[in-house]
Amino acid sequence: MSDEFTSPRVNAARIKDYQGSGHPVRVTGKVLNVRFCPDHRATRVAVTHLHDLFFSPQFSDDETHLVMEASDGGHVKVLLPAPPQPHNVTDTFVEIIGTAVDASTIKFMACINMGPKLDLALVNQVVELTFDPKFRGRLF
Amino acid sequence: GGGYLTGGSPFGSNSGSPGGIGRRGALLQSLRPITVKQFSQATQAHADAEWVFENSEFGQVTLVAHVISVQKQTTNSVYQLDDGTGTLEARHWPDSVNQDSDDSQDEVVPNSFARVTGTIKIFGTKKYINANHIRPVLDPHEPFYHVLEAMTVQLIFDRGPPGAPINGQLPAGGTHSLAAYSAQGHQSEAKDQHSHLQPVPRSIVRFMLSQPQTREGVHVGAIVKAVGADAESIERALEQLMDEGAIFSTIDEAHFQVSQ
């Protein structure tokens, strides 16, 4: 099936449709913070609230991960590879490709850095349009 | 019109026509934004035939995709590209003809978005893009712009260009060109433009159009006589038509002409 090689661009609400399938998805959005284990050094990313860097009660401390805001505003946790495996997340806006672990978590496979400025409302409209029956199955 | 549609016959001639080579030359002048999925589904009747996707033919194509890998070889570079709808290989042979002297020479690197323009080729059973141009995207919005453009152009092939008259004839099946939507008869244009009007204003306009078209137009007395409605209705209708810009007064307040 040609589906094998697709990695649909999704927002937070649509991750659940790919959860557990091992099928990679693309989440375009804004990096909110990086949560790091004490013995690993975090690479620099955007931090919206300083206290989140040290206190983020909803996420556990045992793996390196980041939180991003997807194009629909939903928050997505991205599990980063354990060092020494590098990841290249450096910009505020990124497209992260990964497999959906659960409805709000993806496991990092690759990242495209997209700079400091991206219109997420536009991105979300595009994402939703790609699922429109006029196009899904034909162009996407 | 844009470069999306070919200059072929409006009647949708078959790809196997004797004029094939000439048509193909014209086709290559067109540039079609696509997704990898469309590339994967495009088919070719025989070697050297046009690549066809559903209801249209591809000449040159353009894509924006995630660069997975870059392999620089002695004679060419091979790019693995993925736009979320599938993966494809683009090969770029730099030579003195293709090289743009004012290229920024920004390198296309993995884990970035790139725009590639070229033609679909096949080597054995393997399809690829023979890229005549590949560059990093200029702005992070470019991949999204490209998706919208690919959708728009596909809809134009599905439905005709936006703004085509509702009763315009769409050629049945096959490819069609912009020529099919140009010049409409004057009469049908008038009917289309004014069919939304109330009876009195519509009769007024129809009467005015039926008169010899002169610069001073039609005298209101003639309108009253021809349309047969009471003076008040006619006056109201004339005002409405003037407000809409459908008619205008000419030499004096009693003469009117239809806006063309």
mmCIF file of C-alpha atoms in Angstrom:
data_model
loop_
_atom_site.group_PDB
_atom_site.id
_atom_site.type_symbol
_atom_site.label_atom_id
_atom_site.label_comp_id
_atom_site.label_asym_id
_atom_site.label_seq_id
_atom_site.Cartn_x
_atom_site.Cartn_y
_atom_site.Cartn_z
ATOM 1 C CA MET A 1 0.000 0.000 0.000
ATOM 2 C CA SER A 2 1.269 3.448 -0.835
ATOM 3 C CA ASP A 3 0.073 4.461 2.635
ATOM 4 C CA GLU A 4 3.218 2.910 4.082
ATOM 5 C CA PHE A 5 5.335 5.849 3.090
ATOM 6 C CA THR A 6 3.049 8.664 4.089
ATOM 7 C CA SER A 7 3.492 10.890 7.133
ATOM 8 C CA PRO A 8 0.351 13.028 7.294
ATOM 9 C CA ARG A 9 0.543 16.487 8.728
ATOM 10 C CA VAL A 10 -1.782 16.632 11.733
ATOM 11 C CA ASN A 11 -2.783 18.887 14.587
ATOM 12 C CA ALA A 12 -3.226 17.851 18.218
ATOM 13 C CA ALA A 13 -6.808 16.691 17.724
ATOM 14 C CA ARG A 14 -5.897 14.318 14.916
ATOM 15 C CA ILE A 15 -2.978 12.533 16.542
ATOM 16 C CA LYS A 16 -5.339 10.027 18.143
ATOM 17 C CA ASP A 17 -6.289 8.721 14.689
ATOM 18 C CA TYR A 18 -2.726 7.492 14.234
ATOM 19 C CA GLN A 19 -2.014 6.422 17.775
ATOM 20 C CA GLY A 20 -0.296 3.120 18.235
ATOM 21 C CA SER A 21 -0.112 2.478 14.490
ATOM 22 C CA GLY A 22 3.607 3.047 14.167
ATOM 23 C CA HIS A 23 2.683 5.370 11.331
ATOM 24 C CA PRO A 24 4.672 8.593 11.407
ATOM 25 C CA VAL A 25 2.848 11.904 11.538
ATOM 26 C CA ARG A 26 4.005 15.500 11.162
ATOM 27 C CA VAL A 27 3.163 18.055 13.791
ATOM 28 C CA THR A 28 3.865 21.649 12.871
ATOM 29 C CA GLY A 29 3.830 24.038 15.768
ATOM 30 C CA LYS A 30 5.581 26.102 18.378
ATOM 31 C CA VAL A 31 7.991 24.693 20.913
ATOM 32 C CA LEU A 32 6.940 25.726 24.407
ATOM 33 C CA ASN A 33 9.659 24.334 26.622
ATOM 34 C CA VAL A 34 12.165 21.621 26.995
ATOM 35 C CA ARG A 35 12.089 19.311 29.918
ATOM 36 C CA PHE A 36 15.404 17.709 30.630
ATOM 37 C CA CYS A 37 16.803 15.156 32.988
ATOM 38 C CA PRO A 38 19.299 16.612 35.446
ATOM 39 C CA ASP A 39 22.306 14.804 33.957
ATOM 40 C CA HIS A 40 21.602 15.790 30.351
ATOM 41 C CA ARG A 41 22.204 19.134 28.797
ATOM 42 C CA ALA A 42 19.203 20.608 26.973
ATOM 43 C CA THR A 43 19.683 22.381 23.662
ATOM 44 C CA ARG A 44 18.309 25.906 23.550
ATOM 45 C CA VAL A 45 14.665 26.314 22.568
ATOM 46 C CA ALA A 46 11.969 28.919 23.180
ATOM 47 C CA VAL A 47 10.729 29.111 26.753
ATOM 48 C CA THR A 48 7.455 30.901 27.250
ATOM 49 C CA HIS A 49 7.240 30.697 31.018
ATOM 50 C CA LEU A 50 10.473 30.453 32.929
ATOM 51 C CA HIS A 51 8.907 28.440 35.710
ATOM 52 C CA ASP A 52 7.908 25.726 33.227
ATOM 53 C CA LEU A 53 11.569 24.961 32.731
ATOM 54 C CA PHE A 54 11.809 23.812 36.324
ATOM 55 C CA PHE A 55 8.289 22.979 37.283
ATOM 56 C CA SER A 56 5.888 21.246 34.938
ATOM 57 C CA PRO A 57 3.855 18.927 37.113
ATOM 58 C CA GLN A 58 1.986 17.179 34.332
ATOM 59 C CA PHE A 59 5.131 15.754 32.775
ATOM 60 C CA SER A 60 7.444 13.299 34.433
ATOM 61 C CA ASP A 61 11.108 13.745 34.850
ATOM 62 C CA ASP A 62 12.396 10.437 33.623
ATOM 63 C CA GLU A 63 12.837 11.131 29.925
ATOM 64 C CA THR A 64 13.915 13.987 27.787
ATOM 65 C CA HIS A 65 10.945 15.529 26.096
ATOM 66 C CA LEU A 66 9.587 18.831 24.876
ATOM 67 C CA VAL A 67 6.128 20.305 24.743
ATOM 68 C CA MET A 68 4.860 21.963 21.633
ATOM 69 C CA GLU A 69 1.696 23.764 20.726
ATOM 70 C CA ALA A 70 0.215 22.285 17.565
ATOM 71 C CA SER A 71 -1.567 24.353 14.924
ATOM 72 C CA ASP A 72 -4.953 23.879 16.613
ATOM 73 C CA GLY A 73 -3.610 25.121 19.949
ATOM 74 C CA GLY A 74 -3.476 21.682 21.533
ATOM 75 C CA HIS A 75 -0.353 20.749 23.440
ATOM 76 C CA VAL A 76 1.705 17.803 22.266
ATOM 77 C CA LYS A 77 4.483 16.123 24.149
ATOM 78 C CA VAL A 78 7.432 15.039 22.030
ATOM 79 C CA LEU A 79 9.653 12.294 23.394
ATOM 80 C CA LEU A 80 13.199 13.139 22.406
ATOM 81 C CA PRO A 81 15.901 10.556 21.765
ATOM 82 C CA ALA A 82 18.018 9.778 24.796
ATOM 83 C CA PRO A 83 21.538 11.192 24.550
ATOM 84 C CA PRO A 84 24.088 10.665 23.113
ATOM 85 C CA GLN A 85 21.612 10.624 20.223
ATOM 86 C CA PRO A 86 21.287 14.198 19.140
ATOM 87 C CA HIS A 87 18.189 16.022 18.099
ATOM 88 C CA ASN A 88 18.301 19.150 15.980
ATOM 89 C CA VAL A 89 15.460 21.160 17.550
ATOM 90 C CA THR A 90 16.710 24.715 17.680
ATOM 91 C CA ASP A 91 13.932 27.036 16.495
ATOM 92 C CA THR A 92 10.685 28.250 18.024
ATOM 93 C CA PHE A 93 8.605 26.942 15.149
ATOM 94 C CA VAL A 94 9.247 23.410 13.990
ATOM 95 C CA GLU A 95 7.743 20.519 12.128
ATOM 96 C CA ILE A 96 8.388 17.376 14.102
ATOM 97 C CA ILE A 97 7.948 14.002 12.485
ATOM 98 C CA GLY A 98 7.297 11.100 14.792
ATOM 99 C CA THR A 99 5.110 8.149 15.698
ATOM 100 C CA ALA A 100 2.023 8.684 17.817
ATOM 101 C CA VAL A 101 2.470 7.016 21.192
ATOM 102 C CA ASP A 102 -0.875 8.201 22.484
ATOM 103 C CA ALA A 103 -3.387 10.933 21.726
ATOM 104 C CA SER A 104 -1.099 13.711 22.909
ATOM 105 C CA THR A 105 2.409 12.262 22.629
ATOM 106 C CA ILE A 106 4.676 11.621 19.719
ATOM 107 C CA LYS A 107 8.064 9.982 19.633
ATOM 108 C CA PHE A 108 10.643 12.077 17.821
ATOM 109 C CA MET A 109 12.016 10.841 14.494
ATOM 110 C CA ALA A 110 13.061 14.047 12.737
ATOM 111 C CA CYS A 111 12.686 17.797 12.978
ATOM 112 C CA ILE A 112 12.543 20.607 10.467
ATOM 113 C CA ASN A 113 13.382 23.960 12.001
ATOM 114 C CA MET A 114 11.090 26.676 10.705
ATOM 115 C CA GLY A 115 12.353 29.890 12.231
ATOM 116 C CA PRO A 116 10.882 32.437 14.610
ATOM 117 C CA LYS A 117 7.681 33.284 12.799
ATOM 118 C CA LEU A 118 4.901 31.069 11.448
ATOM 119 C CA ASP A 119 1.172 31.677 11.114
ATOM 120 C CA LEU A 120 -0.275 28.661 12.919
ATOM 121 C CA ALA A 121 -3.862 29.602 12.104
ATOM 122 C CA LEU A 122 -2.947 29.301 8.430
ATOM 123 C CA VAL A 123 -1.150 26.019 9.067
ATOM 124 C CA ASN A 124 -4.219 24.658 10.809
ATOM 125 C CA GLN A 125 -6.510 25.628 7.963
ATOM 126 C CA VAL A 126 -4.212 23.838 5.555
ATOM 127 C CA VAL A 127 -4.090 20.733 7.774
ATOM 128 C CA GLU A 128 -7.848 20.576 8.022
ATOM 129 C CA LEU A 129 -8.254 21.115 4.284
ATOM 130 C CA THR A 130 -5.991 18.154 3.534
ATOM 131 C CA PHE A 131 -8.565 15.946 5.252
ATOM 132 C CA ASP A 132 -11.415 17.326 3.164
ATOM 133 C CA PRO A 133 -12.941 14.547 1.030
ATOM 134 C CA LYS A 134 -12.275 16.629 -2.089
ATOM 135 C CA PHE A 135 -8.563 16.079 -1.553
ATOM 136 C CA ARG A 136 -8.001 13.212 0.888
ATOM 137 C CA GLY A 137 -7.187 10.132 -1.108
ATOM 138 C CA ARG A 138 -6.451 12.148 -4.253
ATOM 139 C CA LEU A 139 -3.761 14.637 -3.349
ATOM 140 C CA PHE A 140 -3.032 13.453 0.201
ATOM 141 C CA GLY B 1 -4.419 33.104 -17.839
ATOM 142 C CA GLY B 2 -1.923 31.271 -15.593
ATOM 143 C CA GLY B 3 0.513 28.692 -16.753
ATOM 144 C CA TYR B 4 -1.470 25.783 -15.393
ATOM 145 C CA LEU B 5 -3.566 24.918 -18.382
ATOM 146 C CA THR B 6 -2.310 23.825 -21.728
ATOM 147 C CA GLY B 7 -2.928 25.626 -24.990
ATOM 148 C CA GLY B 8 -4.580 22.551 -26.464
ATOM 149 C CA SER B 9 -7.917 22.224 -28.120
ATOM 150 C CA PRO B 10 -10.954 23.034 -25.981
ATOM 151 C CA PHE B 11 -12.564 19.834 -27.070
ATOM 152 C CA GLY B 12 -10.191 17.604 -25.168
ATOM 153 C CA SER B 13 -8.250 15.861 -27.909
ATOM 154 C CA ASN B 14 -6.735 12.517 -27.030
ATOM 155 C CA SER B 15 -3.094 12.119 -26.207
ATOM 156 C CA GLY B 16 -2.720 9.797 -29.128
ATOM 157 C CA SER B 17 -3.476 12.498 -31.674
ATOM 158 C CA PRO B 18 -1.085 13.047 -34.571
ATOM 159 C CA GLY B 19 -0.449 16.539 -33.245
ATOM 160 C CA GLY B 20 1.043 14.841 -30.170
ATOM 161 C CA ILE B 21 4.543 16.221 -30.402
ATOM 162 C CA GLY B 22 3.426 19.818 -30.912
ATOM 163 C CA ARG B 23 0.990 19.497 -28.044
ATOM 164 C CA ARG B 24 3.659 18.096 -25.836
ATOM 165 C CA GLY B 25 5.827 21.104 -26.560
ATOM 166 C CA ALA B 26 3.002 23.333 -25.404
ATOM 167 C CA LEU B 27 2.368 21.115 -22.392
ATOM 168 C CA LEU B 28 5.940 21.506 -21.222
ATOM 169 C CA GLN B 29 5.325 25.246 -21.008
ATOM 170 C CA SER B 30 2.825 24.624 -18.234
ATOM 171 C CA LEU B 31 3.872 24.309 -14.598
ATOM 172 C CA ARG B 32 1.703 22.276 -12.277
ATOM 173 C CA PRO B 33 2.012 22.311 -8.509
ATOM 174 C CA ILE B 34 1.581 18.769 -7.196
ATOM 175 C CA THR B 35 1.981 16.512 -4.203
ATOM 176 C CA VAL B 36 4.057 13.352 -4.163
ATOM 177 C CA LYS B 37 0.834 11.386 -4.098
ATOM 178 C CA GLN B 38 -0.198 12.855 -7.430
ATOM 179 C CA PHE B 39 3.265 12.078 -8.778
ATOM 180 C CA SER B 40 2.882 8.458 -7.614
ATOM 181 C CA GLN B 41 -0.494 8.109 -9.253
ATOM 182 C CA ALA B 42 0.407 9.722 -12.562
ATOM 183 C CA THR B 43 0.516 7.281 -15.454
ATOM 184 C CA GLN B 44 1.989 7.297 -18.913
ATOM 185 C CA ALA B 45 0.312 5.561 -21.842
ATOM 186 C CA HIS B 46 3.680 4.725 -23.389
ATOM 187 C CA ALA B 47 7.230 6.021 -23.289
ATOM 188 C CA ASP B 48 7.333 9.638 -24.480
ATOM 189 C CA ALA B 49 3.630 10.081 -23.846
ATOM 190 C CA GLU B 50 2.395 12.715 -21.451
ATOM 191 C CA TRP B 51 2.033 11.897 -17.778
ATOM 192 C CA VAL B 52 -1.626 11.862 -16.856
ATOM 193 C CA PHE B 53 -3.235 12.293 -13.471
ATOM 194 C CA GLU B 54 -7.015 11.771 -13.375
ATOM 195 C CA ASN B 55 -8.479 14.480 -15.603
ATOM 196 C CA SER B 56 -5.337 16.325 -16.646
ATOM 197 C CA GLU B 57 -1.834 16.041 -18.019
ATOM 198 C CA PHE B 58 1.365 17.044 -16.284
ATOM 199 C CA GLY B 59 4.020 18.984 -18.153
ATOM 200 C CA GLN B 60 6.539 20.454 -15.776
ATOM 201 C CA VAL B 61 5.699 19.951 -12.126
ATOM 202 C CA THR B 62 6.694 21.720 -8.955
ATOM 203 C CA LEU B 63 6.733 20.388 -5.408
ATOM 204 C CA VAL B 64 7.713 21.563 -1.963
ATOM 205 C CA ALA B 65 8.934 18.801 0.307
ATOM 206 C CA HIS B 66 11.026 17.774 3.282
ATOM 207 C CA VAL B 67 14.539 16.865 2.171
ATOM 208 C CA ILE B 68 15.340 13.503 3.715
ATOM 209 C CA SER B 69 18.755 13.064 2.167
ATOM 210 C CA VAL B 70 21.141 14.557 -0.360
ATOM 211 C CA GLN B 71 23.655 12.489 -2.257
ATOM 212 C CA LYS B 72 26.094 14.420 -4.351
ATOM 213 C CA GLN B 73 27.550 12.211 -7.070
ATOM 214 C CA THR B 74 30.025 12.991 -9.795
ATOM 215 C CA THR B 75 27.511 13.904 -12.470
ATOM 216 C CA ASN B 76 24.344 14.565 -10.531
ATOM 217 C CA SER B 77 22.818 15.012 -7.101
ATOM 218 C CA VAL B 78 20.087 12.771 -5.783
ATOM 219 C CA TYR B 79 17.533 14.135 -3.332
ATOM 220 C CA GLN B 80 15.098 11.996 -1.376
ATOM 221 C CA LEU B 81 12.018 14.085 -0.765
ATOM 222 C CA ASP B 82 8.960 13.516 1.403
ATOM 223 C CA ASP B 83 5.988 15.859 1.557
ATOM 224 C CA GLY B 84 3.900 13.771 3.918
ATOM 225 C CA THR B 85 1.921 12.198 1.055
ATOM 226 C CA GLY B 86 4.738 9.949 -0.091
ATOM 227 C CA THR B 87 8.405 9.947 -0.996
ATOM 228 C CA LEU B 88 10.139 10.519 -4.300
ATOM 229 C CA GLU B 89 13.584 10.886 -5.735
ATOM 230 C CA ALA B 90 14.659 14.034 -7.567
ATOM 231 C CA ARG B 91 17.807 14.060 -9.632
ATOM 232 C CA HIS B 92 19.537 17.255 -10.569
ATOM 233 C CA TRP B 93 22.135 17.437 -13.287
ATOM 234 C CA PRO B 94 23.807 20.799 -13.127
ATOM 235 C CA ASP B 95 25.028 22.030 -16.465
ATOM 236 C CA SER B 96 25.696 25.365 -18.105
ATOM 237 C CA VAL B 97 22.184 25.501 -19.576
ATOM 238 C CA ASN B 98 20.349 24.946 -16.314
ATOM 239 C CA GLN B 99 22.539 26.878 -13.964
ATOM 240 C CA ASP B 100 21.047 30.228 -13.016
ATOM 241 C CA SER B 101 23.900 32.637 -12.702
ATOM 242 C CA ASP B 102 22.093 34.586 -10.018
ATOM 243 C CA ASP B 103 21.174 31.547 -7.924
ATOM 244 C CA SER B 104 21.727 32.273 -4.282
ATOM 245 C CA GLN B 105 23.634 29.001 -4.215
ATOM 246 C CA ASP B 106 22.069 28.228 -0.864
ATOM 247 C CA GLU B 107 22.568 24.562 -0.490
ATOM 248 C CA VAL B 108 19.693 22.201 -0.090
ATOM 249 C CA VAL B 109 20.377 20.264 3.087
ATOM 250 C CA PRO B 110 18.596 17.433 4.881
ATOM 251 C CA ASN B 111 15.828 18.253 7.351
ATOM 252 C CA SER B 112 14.787 21.384 5.547
ATOM 253 C CA PHE B 113 12.054 22.171 3.040
ATOM 254 C CA ALA B 114 13.006 22.533 -0.588
ATOM 255 C CA ARG B 115 11.180 23.497 -3.745
ATOM 256 C CA VAL B 116 11.894 21.390 -6.788
ATOM 257 C CA THR B 117 10.722 21.997 -10.343
ATOM 258 C CA GLY B 118 11.171 19.515 -13.148
ATOM 259 C CA THR B 119 9.623 16.779 -15.222
ATOM 260 C CA ILE B 120 8.519 13.276 -14.388
ATOM 261 C CA LYS B 121 10.779 10.643 -15.864
ATOM 262 C CA ILE B 122 10.968 6.897 -15.617
ATOM 263 C CA PHE B 123 14.013 4.661 -15.608
ATOM 264 C CA GLY B 124 12.940 1.072 -15.959
ATOM 265 C CA THR B 125 10.054 0.914 -13.526
ATOM 266 C CA LYS B 126 11.299 3.658 -11.273
ATOM 267 C CA LYS B 127 9.726 7.080 -11.533
ATOM 268 C CA TYR B 128 11.702 10.112 -10.503
ATOM 269 C CA ILE B 129 11.782 13.845 -11.054
ATOM 270 C CA ASN B 130 14.388 15.221 -13.420
ATOM 271 C CA ALA B 131 14.856 18.488 -11.583
ATOM 272 C CA ASN B 132 15.836 21.518 -13.558
ATOM 273 C CA HIS B 133 15.726 23.594 -10.396
ATOM 274 C CA ILE B 134 15.940 22.847 -6.690
ATOM 275 C CA ARG B 135 16.364 25.359 -3.891
ATOM 276 C CA PRO B 136 15.689 25.793 -0.177
ATOM 277 C CA VAL B 137 12.277 27.326 0.561
ATOM 278 C CA LEU B 138 12.402 31.077 1.011
ATOM 279 C CA ASP B 139 9.904 31.345 3.854
ATOM 280 C CA PRO B 140 8.432 28.843 6.322
ATOM 281 C CA HIS B 141 4.982 29.475 4.876
ATOM 282 C CA GLU B 142 6.016 28.259 1.436
ATOM 283 C CA PRO B 143 5.136 24.563 2.022
ATOM 284 C CA PHE B 144 1.632 25.609 3.072
ATOM 285 C CA TYR B 145 1.253 27.979 0.160
ATOM 286 C CA HIS B 146 2.244 25.114 -2.109
ATOM 287 C CA VAL B 147 -0.376 22.760 -0.658
ATOM 288 C CA LEU B 148 -3.077 25.375 -1.201
ATOM 289 C CA GLU B 149 -1.867 26.045 -4.723
ATOM 290 C CA ALA B 150 -1.917 22.334 -5.603
ATOM 291 C CA MET B 151 -5.474 22.100 -4.267
ATOM 292 C CA THR B 152 -6.605 25.189 -6.145
ATOM 293 C CA VAL B 153 -5.198 24.047 -9.459
ATOM 294 C CA GLN B 154 -6.735 20.601 -9.020
ATOM 295 C CA LEU B 155 -10.108 22.216 -8.413
ATOM 296 C CA ILE B 156 -9.684 24.320 -11.539
ATOM 297 C CA PHE B 157 -9.181 21.128 -13.509
ATOM 298 C CA ASP B 158 -12.176 19.563 -11.762
ATOM 299 C CA ARG B 159 -14.559 22.474 -12.069
ATOM 300 C CA GLY B 160 -13.208 25.092 -14.428
ATOM 301 C CA PRO B 161 -11.736 28.435 -13.389
ATOM 302 C CA PRO B 162 -13.613 30.366 -10.699
ATOM 303 C CA GLY B 163 -16.051 32.925 -12.097
ATOM 304 C CA ALA B 164 -16.915 30.934 -15.205
ATOM 305 C CA PRO B 165 -20.582 31.602 -16.081
ATOM 306 C CA ILE B 166 -23.021 29.203 -14.469
ATOM 307 C CA ASN B 167 -24.448 28.218 -17.817
ATOM 308 C CA GLY B 168 -21.063 28.050 -19.497
ATOM 309 C CA GLN B 169 -20.444 24.803 -21.298
ATOM 310 C CA LEU B 170 -17.749 22.638 -19.747
ATOM 311 C CA PRO B 171 -16.169 20.390 -22.360
ATOM 312 C CA ALA B 172 -17.060 16.824 -21.526
ATOM 313 C CA GLY B 173 -14.114 14.989 -19.985
ATOM 314 C CA GLY B 174 -10.564 15.164 -21.282
ATOM 315 C CA THR B 175 -8.389 18.208 -20.908
ATOM 316 C CA HIS B 176 -9.665 21.657 -21.573
ATOM 317 C CA SER B 177 -8.009 24.974 -22.032
ATOM 318 C CA LEU B 178 -8.747 28.464 -20.880
ATOM 319 C CA ALA B 179 -9.940 29.279 -24.411
ATOM 320 C CA ALA B 180 -13.166 27.449 -23.678
ATOM 321 C CA TYR B 181 -14.084 30.099 -21.157
ATOM 322 C CA SER B 182 -13.220 33.237 -23.092
ATOM 323 C CA ALA B 183 -15.633 35.299 -25.243
ATOM 324 C CA GLN B 184 -19.286 34.679 -24.541
ATOM 325 C CA GLY B 185 -22.026 35.915 -26.857
ATOM 326 C CA HIS B 186 -23.246 39.411 -26.066
ATOM 327 C CA GLN B 187 -26.856 38.311 -25.739
ATOM 328 C CA SER B 188 -26.156 35.491 -23.295
ATOM 329 C CA GLU B 189 -24.013 37.854 -21.275
ATOM 330 C CA ALA B 190 -26.922 40.242 -20.945
ATOM 331 C CA LYS B 191 -29.243 37.459 -19.921
ATOM 332 C CA ASP B 192 -26.815 36.251 -17.273
ATOM 333 C CA GLN B 193 -26.202 39.681 -15.889
ATOM 334 C CA HIS B 194 -29.807 40.740 -15.650
ATOM 335 C CA SER B 195 -31.758 37.594 -14.971
ATOM 336 C CA HIS B 196 -31.589 38.334 -11.270
ATOM 337 C CA LEU B 197 -33.570 41.544 -11.649
ATOM 338 C CA GLN B 198 -37.230 42.077 -10.904
ATOM 339 C CA PRO B 199 -39.557 42.009 -13.909
ATOM 340 C CA VAL B 200 -39.776 45.779 -14.394
ATOM 341 C CA PRO B 201 -36.071 46.586 -14.281
ATOM 342 C CA ARG B 202 -35.364 43.517 -16.365
ATOM 343 C CA SER B 203 -37.815 44.570 -19.049
ATOM 344 C CA ILE B 204 -36.322 48.022 -19.048
ATOM 345 C CA VAL B 205 -32.828 46.703 -19.615
ATOM 346 C CA ARG B 206 -33.928 44.218 -22.251
ATOM 347 C CA PHE B 207 -35.781 46.940 -24.107
ATOM 348 C CA MET B 208 -32.801 49.258 -23.941
ATOM 349 C CA LEU B 209 -30.505 46.555 -25.256
ATOM 350 C CA SER B 210 -32.874 45.847 -28.106
ATOM 351 C CA GLN B 211 -32.626 49.423 -29.318
ATOM 352 C CA PRO B 212 -29.855 50.578 -31.635
ATOM 353 C CA GLN B 213 -26.960 51.305 -29.316
ATOM 354 C CA THR B 214 -26.194 55.004 -29.459
ATOM 355 C CA ARG B 215 -24.284 57.310 -27.178
ATOM 356 C CA GLU B 216 -27.385 59.185 -26.068
ATOM 357 C CA GLY B 217 -29.169 55.940 -25.346
ATOM 358 C CA VAL B 218 -32.907 55.624 -24.883
ATOM 359 C CA HIS B 219 -35.443 58.287 -23.938
ATOM 360 C CA VAL B 220 -37.445 57.511 -20.812
ATOM 361 C CA GLY B 221 -40.661 58.082 -22.724
ATOM 362 C CA ALA B 222 -39.815 55.235 -25.050
ATOM 363 C CA ILE B 223 -39.069 53.034 -22.061
ATOM 364 C CA VAL B 224 -42.445 53.797 -20.466
ATOM 365 C CA LYS B 225 -44.228 53.045 -23.725
ATOM 366 C CA ALA B 226 -42.376 49.799 -24.338
ATOM 367 C CA VAL B 227 -42.386 48.362 -20.853
ATOM 368 C CA GLY B 228 -45.966 49.363 -20.170
ATOM 369 C CA ALA B 229 -45.642 49.738 -16.397
ATOM 370 C CA ASP B 230 -46.820 52.833 -14.519
ATOM 371 C CA ALA B 231 -44.493 55.835 -14.366
ATOM 372 C CA GLU B 232 -43.781 55.395 -10.670
ATOM 373 C CA SER B 233 -42.605 51.803 -11.053
ATOM 374 C CA ILE B 234 -40.450 52.779 -13.968
ATOM 375 C CA GLU B 235 -38.926 55.657 -12.088
ATOM 376 C CA ARG B 236 -38.170 53.420 -9.116
ATOM 377 C CA ALA B 237 -36.697 50.785 -11.381
ATOM 378 C CA LEU B 238 -34.502 53.304 -13.179
ATOM 379 C CA GLU B 239 -33.183 54.545 -9.872
ATOM 380 C CA GLN B 240 -32.445 51.006 -8.753
ATOM 381 C CA LEU B 241 -30.654 50.246 -11.989
ATOM 382 C CA MET B 242 -28.589 53.384 -11.684
ATOM 383 C CA ASP B 243 -27.690 52.556 -8.100
ATOM 384 C CA GLU B 244 -26.514 49.143 -9.236
ATOM 385 C CA GLY B 245 -24.525 50.718 -12.012
ATOM 386 C CA ALA B 246 -26.451 48.791 -14.651
ATOM 387 C CA ILE B 247 -27.494 51.950 -16.480
ATOM 388 C CA PHE B 248 -26.424 55.569 -16.536
ATOM 389 C CA SER B 249 -27.919 58.836 -17.756
ATOM 390 C CA THR B 250 -26.430 60.346 -20.862
ATOM 391 C CA ILE B 251 -27.220 63.701 -22.499
ATOM 392 C CA ASP B 252 -29.820 64.637 -19.875
ATOM 393 C CA GLU B 253 -31.912 63.169 -17.047
ATOM 394 C CA ALA B 254 -34.352 61.650 -19.518
ATOM 395 C CA HIS B 255 -31.893 59.567 -21.541
ATOM 396 C CA PHE B 256 -30.344 56.347 -20.344
ATOM 397 C CA GLN B 257 -27.867 53.803 -21.611
ATOM 398 C CA VAL B 258 -26.963 50.326 -20.425
ATOM 399 C CA SER B 259 -23.506 49.891 -18.878
ATOM 400 C CA GLN B 260 -21.449 47.402 -20.860
#
